[in-house]
C-alpha cells in the first residue's frame, strides 16, 4: 500500500474509527490496554524507565518548540521572509487546537491514575505527544533545510517524511512502554499522525512563494524584450 494513496488514507481512517469504537464499547483492545499497563508497571522500572522515557520525550511540545523557534528565525533571516515563523506558529497552533478538541470529545484518565474512566476527567485519548512526534519533527526538518541549505543533500523531502514518521512511531511505542498513555491512545494517533503529515506534504507551507520567483525572473524577461526591440 503506497504512502498517500486513497487506500492508504482509507485504511488509516478505518483504524481511527475502529480503535475509538473499541474504547467506547470496552472491546478487546481496551482490555489489552490493561494487560500492557500491568506489564509496564511490573517490568519497566529504574534505568529501563529512564532509558525509554528519553524516547517518549521526542513528542514533548516544549522541547520541540525550543528547536523550532531559533530555526524559524534563522530561516527568516536567510530568506528575508517571515513566512517561516508564521507558518510554524500556525501549524503548532492548529495542531494544539486539534488535540484539545479530540481530547475533549472523549475524556479519559491516564494509566498513572490506576483507573480507566471515560467522560469524567482526564485527557489521555488520543496521544498528543505522538502527533507532535509526526508533525513538529517534520517542521524542524523543513526549517533545517531552509536555515542551512547544505543539509538538503542529506535531508531530501522523502527522507524528511520518513524521519518524521519514524519519530512519531517511536514516540508512541515509548509512551506505551513507560505507561504514560494507554495503548489505544497511541494507536489512534499512529493512524492520525501520518494523515496530518500527508496533509502538510500536500499543502507544503514552507515552499518558496511563486510571486517572488516570478519577480526574480522579471529583469531577465525585460532584458530579452529590450534586446528584441533593439534588433527591430
JSON list of C-alpha atoms in Angstrom, two decimals:
[
{"chain": "A", "resi": 1, "resn": "UNK", "atom": "CA", "xyz": [0.00, 0.00, 0.00]},
{"chain": "A", "resi": 2, "resn": "UNK", "atom": "CA", "xyz": [1.60, 3.24, -1.20]},
{"chain": "A", "resi": 3, "resn": "UNK", "atom": "CA", "xyz": [2.04, 6.19, 1.13]},
{"chain": "A", "resi": 4, "resn": "UNK", "atom": "CA", "xyz": [-0.56, 8.84, 0.38]},
{"chain": "A", "resi": 5, "resn": "UNK", "atom": "CA", "xyz": [-2.77, 6.64, -1.80]},
{"chain": "A", "resi": 6, "resn": "UNK", "atom": "CA", "xyz": [-6.54, 6.60, -1.34]},
{"chain": "A", "resi": 7, "resn": "UNK", "atom": "CA", "xyz": [-6.48, 3.06, 0.06]},
{"chain": "A", "resi": 8, "resn": "UNK", "atom": "CA", "xyz": [-3.73, 4.10, 2.49]},
{"chain": "A", "resi": 9, "resn": "UNK", "atom": "CA", "xyz": [-5.76, 7.08, 3.73]},
{"chain": "A", "resi": 10, "resn": "UNK", "atom": "CA", "xyz": [-8.92, 4.99, 3.97]},
{"chain": "A", "resi": 11, "resn": "UNK", "atom": "CA", "xyz": [-7.12, 2.30, 5.97]},
{"chain": "A", "resi": 12, "resn": "UNK", "atom": "CA", "xyz": [-5.77, 4.81, 8.50]},
{"chain": "A", "resi": 13, "resn": "UNK", "atom": "CA", "xyz": [-9.19, 6.43, 8.84]},
{"chain": "A", "resi": 14, "resn": "UNK", "atom": "CA", "xyz": [-10.70, 3.00, 9.43]},
{"chain": "A", "resi": 15, "resn": "UNK", "atom": "CA", "xyz": [-8.15, 2.31, 12.17]},
{"chain": "A", "resi": 16, "resn": "UNK", "atom": "CA", "xyz": [-9.16, 5.52, 13.96]},
{"chain": "A", "resi": 17, "resn": "UNK", "atom": "CA", "xyz": [-12.84, 4.60, 13.79]},
{"chain": "A", "resi": 18, "resn": "UNK", "atom": "CA", "xyz": [-12.27, 1.02, 14.96]},
{"chain": "A", "resi": 19, "resn": "UNK", "atom": "CA", "xyz": [-9.98, 2.00, 17.85]},
{"chain": "A", "resi": 20, "resn": "UNK", "atom": "CA", "xyz": [-12.42, 4.67, 19.03]},
{"chain": "A", "resi": 21, "resn": "UNK", "atom": "CA", "xyz": [-15.33, 2.24, 18.82]},
{"chain": "A", "resi": 22, "resn": "UNK", "atom": "CA", "xyz": [-13.35, -0.34, 20.79]},
{"chain": "A", "resi": 23, "resn": "UNK", "atom": "CA", "xyz": [-12.56, 2.17, 23.54]},
{"chain": "A", "resi": 24, "resn": "UNK", "atom": "CA", "xyz": [-16.19, 3.29, 23.78]},
{"chain": "A", "resi": 25, "resn": "UNK", "atom": "CA", "xyz": [-17.56, -0.27, 23.76]},
{"chain": "A", "resi": 26, "resn": "UNK", "atom": "CA", "xyz": [-14.91, -1.65, 26.14]},
{"chain": "A", "resi": 27, "resn": "UNK", "atom": "CA", "xyz": [-13.68, -4.05, 23.48]},
{"chain": "A", "resi": 28, "resn": "UNK", "atom": "CA", "xyz": [-10.65, -6.35, 23.28]},
{"chain": "A", "resi": 29, "resn": "UNK", "atom": "CA", "xyz": [-8.17, -3.57, 22.55]},
{"chain": "A", "resi": 30, "resn": "UNK", "atom": "CA", "xyz": [-9.20, -1.74, 25.70]},
{"chain": "A", "resi": 31, "resn": "UNK", "atom": "CA", "xyz": [-8.71, -4.96, 27.66]},
{"chain": "A", "resi": 32, "resn": "UNK", "atom": "CA", "xyz": [-5.25, -5.19, 26.08]},
{"chain": "A", "resi": 33, "resn": "UNK", "atom": "CA", "xyz": [-4.61, -1.67, 27.40]},
{"chain": "A", "resi": 34, "resn": "UNK", "atom": "CA", "xyz": [-4.74, -3.06, 30.93]},
{"chain": "A", "resi": 35, "resn": "UNK", "atom": "CA", "xyz": [-2.52, -6.03, 30.09]},
{"chain": "A", "resi": 36, "resn": "UNK", "atom": "CA", "xyz": [0.15, -3.65, 28.76]},
{"chain": "A", "resi": 37, "resn": "UNK", "atom": "CA", "xyz": [-0.36, -1.35, 31.76]},
{"chain": "A", "resi": 38, "resn": "UNK", "atom": "CA", "xyz": [0.22, -4.20, 34.23]},
{"chain": "A", "resi": 39, "resn": "UNK", "atom": "CA", "xyz": [3.27, -5.41, 32.30]},
{"chain": "A", "resi": 40, "resn": "UNK", "atom": "CA", "xyz": [4.81, -1.93, 32.23]},
{"chain": "A", "resi": 41, "resn": "UNK", "atom": "CA", "xyz": [4.29, -1.46, 35.96]},
{"chain": "A", "resi": 42, "resn": "UNK", "atom": "CA", "xyz": [5.99, -4.76, 36.66]},
{"chain": "A", "resi": 43, "resn": "UNK", "atom": "CA", "xyz": [8.93, -4.61, 34.24]},
{"chain": "A", "resi": 44, "resn": "UNK", "atom": "CA", "xyz": [9.72, -1.01, 33.26]},
{"chain": "A", "resi": 45, "resn": "UNK", "atom": "CA", "xyz": [11.37, 0.49, 36.30]},
{"chain": "A", "resi": 46, "resn": "UNK", "atom": "CA", "xyz": [14.60, 2.21, 37.30]},
{"chain": "A", "resi": 47, "resn": "UNK", "atom": "CA", "xyz": [17.14, 2.50, 34.49]},
{"chain": "A", "resi": 48, "resn": "UNK", "atom": "CA", "xyz": [14.81, 0.91, 31.99]},
{"chain": "A", "resi": 49, "resn": "UNK", "atom": "CA", "xyz": [12.19, 3.54, 32.70]},
{"chain": "A", "resi": 50, "resn": "UNK", "atom": "CA", "xyz": [14.72, 6.36, 32.39]},
{"chain": "A", "resi": 51, "resn": "UNK", "atom": "CA", "xyz": [16.08, 4.98, 29.11]},
{"chain": "A", "resi": 52, "resn": "UNK", "atom": "CA", "xyz": [12.70, 4.56, 27.43]},
{"chain": "A", "resi": 53, "resn": "UNK", "atom": "CA", "xyz": [11.47, 7.88, 28.78]},
{"chain": "A", "resi": 54, "resn": "UNK", "atom": "CA", "xyz": [14.11, 9.61, 26.64]},
{"chain": "A", "resi": 55, "resn": "UNK", "atom": "CA", "xyz": [12.30, 8.42, 23.52]},
{"chain": "A", "resi": 56, "resn": "UNK", "atom": "CA", "xyz": [8.93, 9.40, 24.96]},
{"chain": "A", "resi": 57, "resn": "UNK", "atom": "CA", "xyz": [10.26, 12.97, 25.23]},
{"chain": "A", "resi": 58, "resn": "UNK", "atom": "CA", "xyz": [10.61, 13.09, 21.42]},
{"chain": "A", "resi": 59, "resn": "UNK", "atom": "CA", "xyz": [6.98, 14.18, 21.34]},
{"chain": "A", "resi": 60, "resn": "UNK", "atom": "CA", "xyz": [7.26, 16.82, 24.05]},
{"chain": "A", "resi": 61, "resn": "UNK", "atom": "CA", "xyz": [5.98, 20.06, 22.53]},
{"chain": "A", "resi": 62, "resn": "UNK", "atom": "CA", "xyz": [8.01, 22.27, 24.86]},
{"chain": "A", "resi": 63, "resn": "UNK", "atom": "CA", "xyz": [11.28, 20.59, 23.90]},
{"chain": "A", "resi": 64, "resn": "UNK", "atom": "CA", "xyz": [10.49, 20.70, 20.19]},
{"chain": "A", "resi": 65, "resn": "UNK", "atom": "CA", "xyz": [9.42, 24.36, 20.35]},
{"chain": "A", "resi": 66, "resn": "UNK", "atom": "CA", "xyz": [12.87, 25.27, 21.70]},
{"chain": "A", "resi": 67, "resn": "UNK", "atom": "CA", "xyz": [14.29, 23.95, 18.44]},
{"chain": "A", "resi": 68, "resn": "UNK", "atom": "CA", "xyz": [11.60, 25.30, 16.14]},
{"chain": "A", "resi": 69, "resn": "UNK", "atom": "CA", "xyz": [11.86, 28.91, 17.34]},
{"chain": "A", "resi": 70, "resn": "UNK", "atom": "CA", "xyz": [15.57, 29.53, 16.62]},
{"chain": "A", "resi": 71, "resn": "UNK", "atom": "CA", "xyz": [15.43, 27.58, 13.35]},
{"chain": "A", "resi": 72, "resn": "UNK", "atom": "CA", "xyz": [12.47, 29.63, 12.11]},
{"chain": "A", "resi": 73, "resn": "UNK", "atom": "CA", "xyz": [14.30, 32.85, 12.99]},
{"chain": "A", "resi": 74, "resn": "UNK", "atom": "CA", "xyz": [17.44, 31.75, 11.13]},
{"chain": "A", "resi": 75, "resn": "UNK", "atom": "CA", "xyz": [15.30, 30.70, 8.15]},
{"chain": "A", "resi": 76, "resn": "UNK", "atom": "CA", "xyz": [13.55, 34.07, 8.17]},
{"chain": "A", "resi": 77, "resn": "UNK", "atom": "CA", "xyz": [16.85, 35.96, 8.29]},
{"chain": "A", "resi": 78, "resn": "UNK", "atom": "CA", "xyz": [18.38, 33.88, 5.50]},
{"chain": "A", "resi": 79, "resn": "UNK", "atom": "CA", "xyz": [15.39, 34.24, 3.18]},
{"chain": "A", "resi": 80, "resn": "UNK", "atom": "CA", "xyz": [14.27, 37.69, 4.38]},
{"chain": "A", "resi": 81, "resn": "UNK", "atom": "CA", "xyz": [10.77, 36.32, 4.78]},
{"chain": "A", "resi": 82, "resn": "UNK", "atom": "CA", "xyz": [8.53, 35.98, 7.83]},
{"chain": "A", "resi": 83, "resn": "UNK", "atom": "CA", "xyz": [6.61, 33.08, 6.29]},
{"chain": "A", "resi": 84, "resn": "UNK", "atom": "CA", "xyz": [8.71, 30.52, 8.19]},
{"chain": "A", "resi": 85, "resn": "UNK", "atom": "CA", "xyz": [8.00, 31.78, 11.74]},
{"chain": "A", "resi": 86, "resn": "UNK", "atom": "CA", "xyz": [4.37, 32.48, 10.81]},
{"chain": "A", "resi": 87, "resn": "UNK", "atom": "CA", "xyz": [3.85, 29.07, 9.20]},
{"chain": "A", "resi": 88, "resn": "UNK", "atom": "CA", "xyz": [5.46, 27.35, 12.19]},
{"chain": "A", "resi": 89, "resn": "UNK", "atom": "CA", "xyz": [3.25, 29.21, 14.67]},
{"chain": "A", "resi": 90, "resn": "UNK", "atom": "CA", "xyz": [0.15, 28.47, 12.59]},
{"chain": "A", "resi": 91, "resn": "UNK", "atom": "CA", "xyz": [0.86, 24.75, 12.32]},
{"chain": "A", "resi": 92, "resn": "UNK", "atom": "CA", "xyz": [1.67, 24.40, 16.02]},
{"chain": "A", "resi": 93, "resn": "UNK", "atom": "CA", "xyz": [-1.46, 26.37, 16.92]},
{"chain": "A", "resi": 94, "resn": "UNK", "atom": "CA", "xyz": [-3.76, 24.33, 14.69]},
{"chain": "A", "resi": 95, "resn": "UNK", "atom": "CA", "xyz": [-2.26, 21.08, 15.96]},
{"chain": "A", "resi": 96, "resn": "UNK", "atom": "CA", "xyz": [-2.71, 22.17, 19.57]},
{"chain": "A", "resi": 97, "resn": "UNK", "atom": "CA", "xyz": [-6.33, 23.13, 18.92]},
{"chain": "A", "resi": 98, "resn": "UNK", "atom": "CA", "xyz": [-6.98, 19.79, 17.22]},
{"chain": "A", "resi": 99, "resn": "UNK", "atom": "CA", "xyz": [-5.55, 17.94, 20.21]},
{"chain": "A", "resi": 100, "resn": "UNK", "atom": "CA", "xyz": [-7.74, 19.91, 22.62]},
{"chain": "A", "resi": 101, "resn": "UNK", "atom": "CA", "xyz": [-10.87, 19.14, 20.58]},
{"chain": "A", "resi": 102, "resn": "UNK", "atom": "CA", "xyz": [-10.08, 15.44, 20.24]},
{"chain": "A", "resi": 103, "resn": "UNK", "atom": "CA", "xyz": [-9.27, 15.02, 23.93]},
{"chain": "A", "resi": 104, "resn": "UNK", "atom": "CA", "xyz": [-12.41, 16.93, 24.96]},
{"chain": "A", "resi": 105, "resn": "UNK", "atom": "CA", "xyz": [-14.58, 14.66, 22.82]},
{"chain": "A", "resi": 106, "resn": "UNK", "atom": "CA", "xyz": [-13.69, 11.55, 24.86]},
{"chain": "A", "resi": 107, "resn": "UNK", "atom": "CA", "xyz": [-12.20, 12.50, 28.25]},
{"chain": "A", "resi": 108, "resn": "UNK", "atom": "CA", "xyz": [-10.13, 9.62, 29.61]},
{"chain": "A", "resi": 109, "resn": "UNK", "atom": "CA", "xyz": [-7.91, 9.13, 32.64]},
{"chain": "A", "resi": 110, "resn": "UNK", "atom": "CA", "xyz": [-4.20, 8.35, 32.25]},
{"chain": "A", "resi": 111, "resn": "UNK", "atom": "CA", "xyz": [-2.73, 4.95, 33.18]},
{"chain": "A", "resi": 112, "resn": "UNK", "atom": "CA", "xyz": [-0.83, 6.53, 36.06]},
{"chain": "A", "resi": 113, "resn": "UNK", "atom": "CA", "xyz": [-4.17, 7.12, 37.81]},
{"chain": "A", "resi": 114, "resn": "UNK", "atom": "CA", "xyz": [-4.64, 3.36, 38.11]},
{"chain": "A", "resi": 115, "resn": "UNK", "atom": "CA", "xyz": [-8.17, 3.62, 36.70]},
{"chain": "A", "resi": 116, "resn": "UNK", "atom": "CA", "xyz": [-9.56, 3.73, 33.18]},
{"chain": "A", "resi": 117, "resn": "UNK", "atom": "CA", "xyz": [-12.57, 6.04, 33.22]},
{"chain": "A", "resi": 118, "resn": "UNK", "atom": "CA", "xyz": [-14.29, 7.76, 30.30]},
{"chain": "A", "resi": 119, "resn": "UNK", "atom": "CA", "xyz": [-16.29, 11.01, 30.19]},
{"chain": "A", "resi": 120, "resn": "UNK", "atom": "CA", "xyz": [-15.42, 12.05, 33.73]},
{"chain": "A", "resi": 121, "resn": "UNK", "atom": "CA", "xyz": [-11.95, 13.59, 33.70]},
{"chain": "A", "resi": 122, "resn": "UNK", "atom": "CA", "xyz": [-8.56, 13.35, 32.04]},
{"chain": "A", "resi": 123, "resn": "UNK", "atom": "CA", "xyz": [-7.28, 13.97, 28.53]},
{"chain": "A", "resi": 124, "resn": "UNK", "atom": "CA", "xyz": [-5.36, 10.81, 27.70]},
{"chain": "A", "resi": 125, "resn": "UNK", "atom": "CA", "xyz": [-7.22, 9.95, 24.49]},
{"chain": "A", "resi": 126, "resn": "UNK", "atom": "CA", "xyz": [-5.66, 10.29, 21.99]},
{"chain": "A", "resi": 127, "resn": "UNK", "atom": "CA", "xyz": [-1.91, 10.79, 22.44]},
{"chain": "A", "resi": 128, "resn": "UNK", "atom": "CA", "xyz": [-0.92, 14.36, 21.63]},
{"chain": "A", "resi": 129, "resn": "UNK", "atom": "CA", "xyz": [2.77, 13.60, 22.10]},
{"chain": "A", "resi": 130, "resn": "UNK", "atom": "CA", "xyz": [2.59, 11.06, 19.30]},
{"chain": "A", "resi": 131, "resn": "UNK", "atom": "CA", "xyz": [1.06, 13.64, 16.95]},
{"chain": "A", "resi": 132, "resn": "UNK", "atom": "CA", "xyz": [3.83, 16.06, 17.94]},
{"chain": "A", "resi": 133, "resn": "UNK", "atom": "CA", "xyz": [6.38, 13.43, 17.01]},
{"chain": "A", "resi": 134, "resn": "UNK", "atom": "CA", "xyz": [4.98, 13.32, 13.49]},
{"chain": "A", "resi": 135, "resn": "UNK", "atom": "CA", "xyz": [4.18, 16.96, 12.82]},
{"chain": "A", "resi": 136, "resn": "UNK", "atom": "CA", "xyz": [6.60, 19.06, 14.87]},
{"chain": "A", "resi": 137, "resn": "UNK", "atom": "CA", "xyz": [9.62, 16.95, 13.97]},
{"chain": "A", "resi": 138, "resn": "UNK", "atom": "CA", "xyz": [8.70, 17.44, 10.30]},
{"chain": "A", "resi": 139, "resn": "UNK", "atom": "CA", "xyz": [8.62, 21.21, 10.89]},
{"chain": "A", "resi": 140, "resn": "UNK", "atom": "CA", "xyz": [12.09, 21.05, 12.41]},
{"chain": "A", "resi": 141, "resn": "UNK", "atom": "CA", "xyz": [13.44, 19.15, 9.41]},
{"chain": "A", "resi": 142, "resn": "UNK", "atom": "CA", "xyz": [11.84, 21.56, 6.95]},
{"chain": "A", "resi": 143, "resn": "UNK", "atom": "CA", "xyz": [13.26, 24.58, 8.77]},
{"chain": "A", "resi": 144, "resn": "UNK", "atom": "CA", "xyz": [16.69, 22.95, 8.97]},
{"chain": "A", "resi": 145, "resn": "UNK", "atom": "CA", "xyz": [16.85, 22.69, 5.19]},
{"chain": "A", "resi": 146, "resn": "UNK", "atom": "CA", "xyz": [15.85, 26.35, 4.77]},
{"chain": "A", "resi": 147, "resn": "UNK", "atom": "CA", "xyz": [18.13, 27.64, 7.51]},
{"chain": "A", "resi": 148, "resn": "UNK", "atom": "CA", "xyz": [21.08, 25.51, 6.40]},
{"chain": "A", "resi": 149, "resn": "UNK", "atom": "CA", "xyz": [20.73, 24.78, 2.67]},
{"chain": "A", "resi": 150, "resn": "UNK", "atom": "CA", "xyz": [23.73, 22.44, 2.62]},
{"chain": "A", "resi": 151, "resn": "UNK", "atom": "CA", "xyz": [21.70, 19.96, 4.68]},
{"chain": "A", "resi": 152, "resn": "UNK", "atom": "CA", "xyz": [19.23, 19.47, 1.79]},
{"chain": "A", "resi": 153, "resn": "UNK", "atom": "CA", "xyz": [21.52, 16.84, 0.26]},
{"chain": "A", "resi": 154, "resn": "UNK", "atom": "CA", "xyz": [21.18, 14.60, 3.28]},
{"chain": "A", "resi": 155, "resn": "UNK", "atom": "CA", "xyz": [17.62, 15.67, 4.11]},
{"chain": "A", "resi": 156, "resn": "UNK", "atom": "CA", "xyz": [15.78, 15.31, 0.82]},
{"chain": "A", "resi": 157, "resn": "UNK", "atom": "CA", "xyz": [11.95, 15.53, 1.02]},
{"chain": "A", "resi": 158, "resn": "UNK", "atom": "CA", "xyz": [11.26, 11.81, 1.25]},
{"chain": "A", "resi": 159, "resn": "UNK", "atom": "CA", "xyz": [13.86, 11.33, 3.97]},
{"chain": "A", "resi": 160, "resn": "UNK", "atom": "CA", "xyz": [12.33, 14.17, 5.99]},
{"chain": "A", "resi": 161, "resn": "UNK", "atom": "CA", "xyz": [8.94, 12.50, 5.73]},
{"chain": "A", "resi": 162, "resn": "UNK", "atom": "CA", "xyz": [10.37, 9.12, 6.74]},
{"chain": "A", "resi": 163, "resn": "UNK", "atom": "CA", "xyz": [12.28, 10.54, 9.72]},
{"chain": "A", "resi": 164, "resn": "UNK", "atom": "CA", "xyz": [9.12, 12.27, 10.97]},
{"chain": "A", "resi": 165, "resn": "UNK", "atom": "CA", "xyz": [7.13, 9.06, 10.54]},
{"chain": "A", "resi": 166, "resn": "UNK", "atom": "CA", "xyz": [9.72, 7.02, 12.43]},
{"chain": "A", "resi": 167, "resn": "UNK", "atom": "CA", "xyz": [9.93, 9.62, 15.21]},
{"chain": "A", "resi": 168, "resn": "UNK", "atom": "CA", "xyz": [6.17, 9.59, 15.68]},
{"chain": "A", "resi": 169, "resn": "UNK", "atom": "CA", "xyz": [6.11, 5.80, 15.78]},
{"chain": "A", "resi": 170, "resn": "UNK", "atom": "CA", "xyz": [8.98, 5.55, 18.25]},
{"chain": "A", "resi": 171, "resn": "UNK", "atom": "CA", "xyz": [7.34, 8.18, 20.46]},
{"chain": "A", "resi": 172, "resn": "UNK", "atom": "CA", "xyz": [4.09, 6.20, 20.54]},
{"chain": "A", "resi": 173, "resn": "UNK", "atom": "CA", "xyz": [5.88, 2.97, 21.44]},
{"chain": "A", "resi": 174, "resn": "UNK", "atom": "CA", "xyz": [7.87, 4.67, 24.20]},
{"chain": "A", "resi": 175, "resn": "UNK", "atom": "CA", "xyz": [4.78, 6.36, 25.68]},
{"chain": "A", "resi": 176, "resn": "UNK", "atom": "CA", "xyz": [3.05, 3.00, 25.86]},
{"chain": "A", "resi": 177, "resn": "UNK", "atom": "CA", "xyz": [6.02, 1.18, 27.37]},
{"chain": "A", "resi": 178, "resn": "UNK", "atom": "CA", "xyz": [6.61, 3.80, 30.09]},
{"chain": "A", "resi": 179, "resn": "UNK", "atom": "CA", "xyz": [2.86, 3.71, 30.84]},
{"chain": "A", "resi": 180, "resn": "UNK", "atom": "CA", "xyz": [2.23, 7.39, 30.14]},
{"chain": "A", "resi": 181, "resn": "UNK", "atom": "CA", "xyz": [-0.54, 6.51, 27.70]},
{"chain": "A", "resi": 182, "resn": "UNK", "atom": "CA", "xyz": [-2.86, 3.59, 27.10]},
{"chain": "A", "resi": 183, "resn": "UNK", "atom": "CA", "xyz": [-2.05, 1.51, 24.05]},
{"chain": "A", "resi": 184, "resn": "UNK", "atom": "CA", "xyz": [-5.25, 2.59, 22.29]},
{"chain": "A", "resi": 185, "resn": "UNK", "atom": "CA", "xyz": [-4.40, 6.26, 22.88]},
{"chain": "A", "resi": 186, "resn": "UNK", "atom": "CA", "xyz": [-1.27, 5.76, 20.82]},
{"chain": "A", "resi": 187, "resn": "UNK", "atom": "CA", "xyz": [-2.88, 3.50, 18.21]},
{"chain": "A", "resi": 188, "resn": "UNK", "atom": "CA", "xyz": [-5.35, 6.25, 17.31]},
{"chain": "A", "resi": 189, "resn": "UNK", "atom": "CA", "xyz": [-2.55, 8.80, 16.99]},
{"chain": "A", "resi": 190, "resn": "UNK", "atom": "CA", "xyz": [-0.41, 6.37, 14.99]},
{"chain": "A", "resi": 191, "resn": "UNK", "atom": "CA", "xyz": [-3.19, 6.43, 12.40]},
{"chain": "A", "resi": 192, "resn": "UNK", "atom": "CA", "xyz": [-3.92, 10.17, 12.57]},
{"chain": "A", "resi": 193, "resn": "UNK", "atom": "CA", "xyz": [-0.27, 11.28, 12.62]},
{"chain": "A", "resi": 194, "resn": "UNK", "atom": "CA", "xyz": [0.61, 10.08, 9.10]},
{"chain": "A", "resi": 195, "resn": "UNK", "atom": "CA", "xyz": [-2.60, 11.63, 7.75]},
{"chain": "A", "resi": 196, "resn": "UNK", "atom": "CA", "xyz": [-1.67, 15.01, 9.24]},
{"chain": "A", "resi": 197, "resn": "UNK", "atom": "CA", "xyz": [1.84, 14.63, 7.87]},
{"chain": "A", "resi": 198, "resn": "UNK", "atom": "CA", "xyz": [0.48, 13.85, 4.41]},
{"chain": "A", "resi": 199, "resn": "UNK", "atom": "CA", "xyz": [-1.73, 16.93, 4.61]},
{"chain": "A", "resi": 200, "resn": "UNK", "atom": "CA", "xyz": [1.33, 19.08, 5.31]},
{"chain": "A", "resi": 201, "resn": "UNK", "atom": "CA", "xyz": [3.20, 17.48, 2.41]},
{"chain": "A", "resi": 202, "resn": "UNK", "atom": "CA", "xyz": [0.34, 18.41, 0.10]},
{"chain": "A", "resi": 203, "resn": "UNK", "atom": "CA", "xyz": [-0.04, 21.97, 1.42]},
{"chain": "A", "resi": 204, "resn": "UNK", "atom": "CA", "xyz": [3.75, 22.47, 1.55]},
{"chain": "A", "resi": 205, "resn": "UNK", "atom": "CA", "xyz": [3.52, 25.56, 3.82]},
{"chain": "A", "resi": 206, "resn": "UNK", "atom": "CA", "xyz": [7.27, 26.22, 3.72]},
{"chain": "A", "resi": 207, "resn": "UNK", "atom": "CA", "xyz": [7.55, 26.31, -0.09]},
{"chain": "A", "resi": 208, "resn": "UNK", "atom": "CA", "xyz": [9.05, 29.43, -1.65]},
{"chain": "A", "resi": 209, "resn": "UNK", "atom": "CA", "xyz": [6.47, 31.94, -2.83]},
{"chain": "A", "resi": 210, "resn": "UNK", "atom": "CA", "xyz": [5.83, 31.79, -6.57]},
{"chain": "A", "resi": 211, "resn": "UNK", "atom": "CA", "xyz": [5.35, 35.54, -6.69]},
{"chain": "A", "resi": 212, "resn": "UNK", "atom": "CA", "xyz": [8.91, 36.09, -5.54]},
{"chain": "A", "resi": 213, "resn": "UNK", "atom": "CA", "xyz": [10.19, 33.60, -8.11]},
{"chain": "A", "resi": 214, "resn": "UNK", "atom": "CA", "xyz": [8.36, 35.49, -10.88]},
{"chain": "A", "resi": 215, "resn": "UNK", "atom": "CA", "xyz": [9.73, 38.83, -9.68]},
{"chain": "A", "resi": 216, "resn": "UNK", "atom": "CA", "xyz": [13.25, 37.37, -9.66]},
{"chain": "A", "resi": 217, "resn": "UNK", "atom": "CA", "xyz": [12.80, 36.36, -13.27]},
{"chain": "A", "resi": 218, "resn": "UNK", "atom": "CA", "xyz": [11.31, 39.71, -14.30]},
{"chain": "A", "resi": 219, "resn": "UNK", "atom": "CA", "xyz": [14.58, 41.58, -15.02]},
{"chain": "A", "resi": 220, "resn": "UNK", "atom": "CA", "xyz": [15.72, 38.81, -17.33]},
{"chain": "A", "resi": 221, "resn": "UNK", "atom": "CA", "xyz": [12.41, 38.93, -19.22]},
{"chain": "A", "resi": 222, "resn": "UNK", "atom": "CA", "xyz": [12.67, 42.71, -19.55]},
{"chain": "A", "resi": 223, "resn": "UNK", "atom": "CA", "xyz": [16.22, 42.36, -20.84]},
{"chain": "A", "resi": 224, "resn": "UNK", "atom": "CA", "xyz": [15.10, 39.92, -23.52]},
{"chain": "A", "resi": 225, "resn": "UNK", "atom": "CA", "xyz": [12.29, 42.25, -24.62]},
{"chain": "A", "resi": 226, "resn": "UNK", "atom": "CA", "xyz": [14.72, 45.17, -24.73]},
{"chain": "A", "resi": 227, "resn": "UNK", "atom": "CA", "xyz": [17.13, 43.28, -26.97]},
{"chain": "A", "resi": 228, "resn": "UNK", "atom": "CA", "xyz": [14.29, 42.26, -29.26]},
{"chain": "A", "resi": 229, "resn": "UNK", "atom": "CA", "xyz": [13.26, 45.90, -29.55]},
{"chain": "A", "resi": 230, "resn": "UNK", "atom": "CA", "xyz": [16.83, 46.93, -30.50]},
{"chain": "A", "resi": 231, "resn": "UNK", "atom": "CA", "xyz": [17.05, 44.15, -33.06]},
{"chain": "A", "resi": 232, "resn": "UNK", "atom": "CA", "xyz": [13.99, 45.52, -34.81]}
]
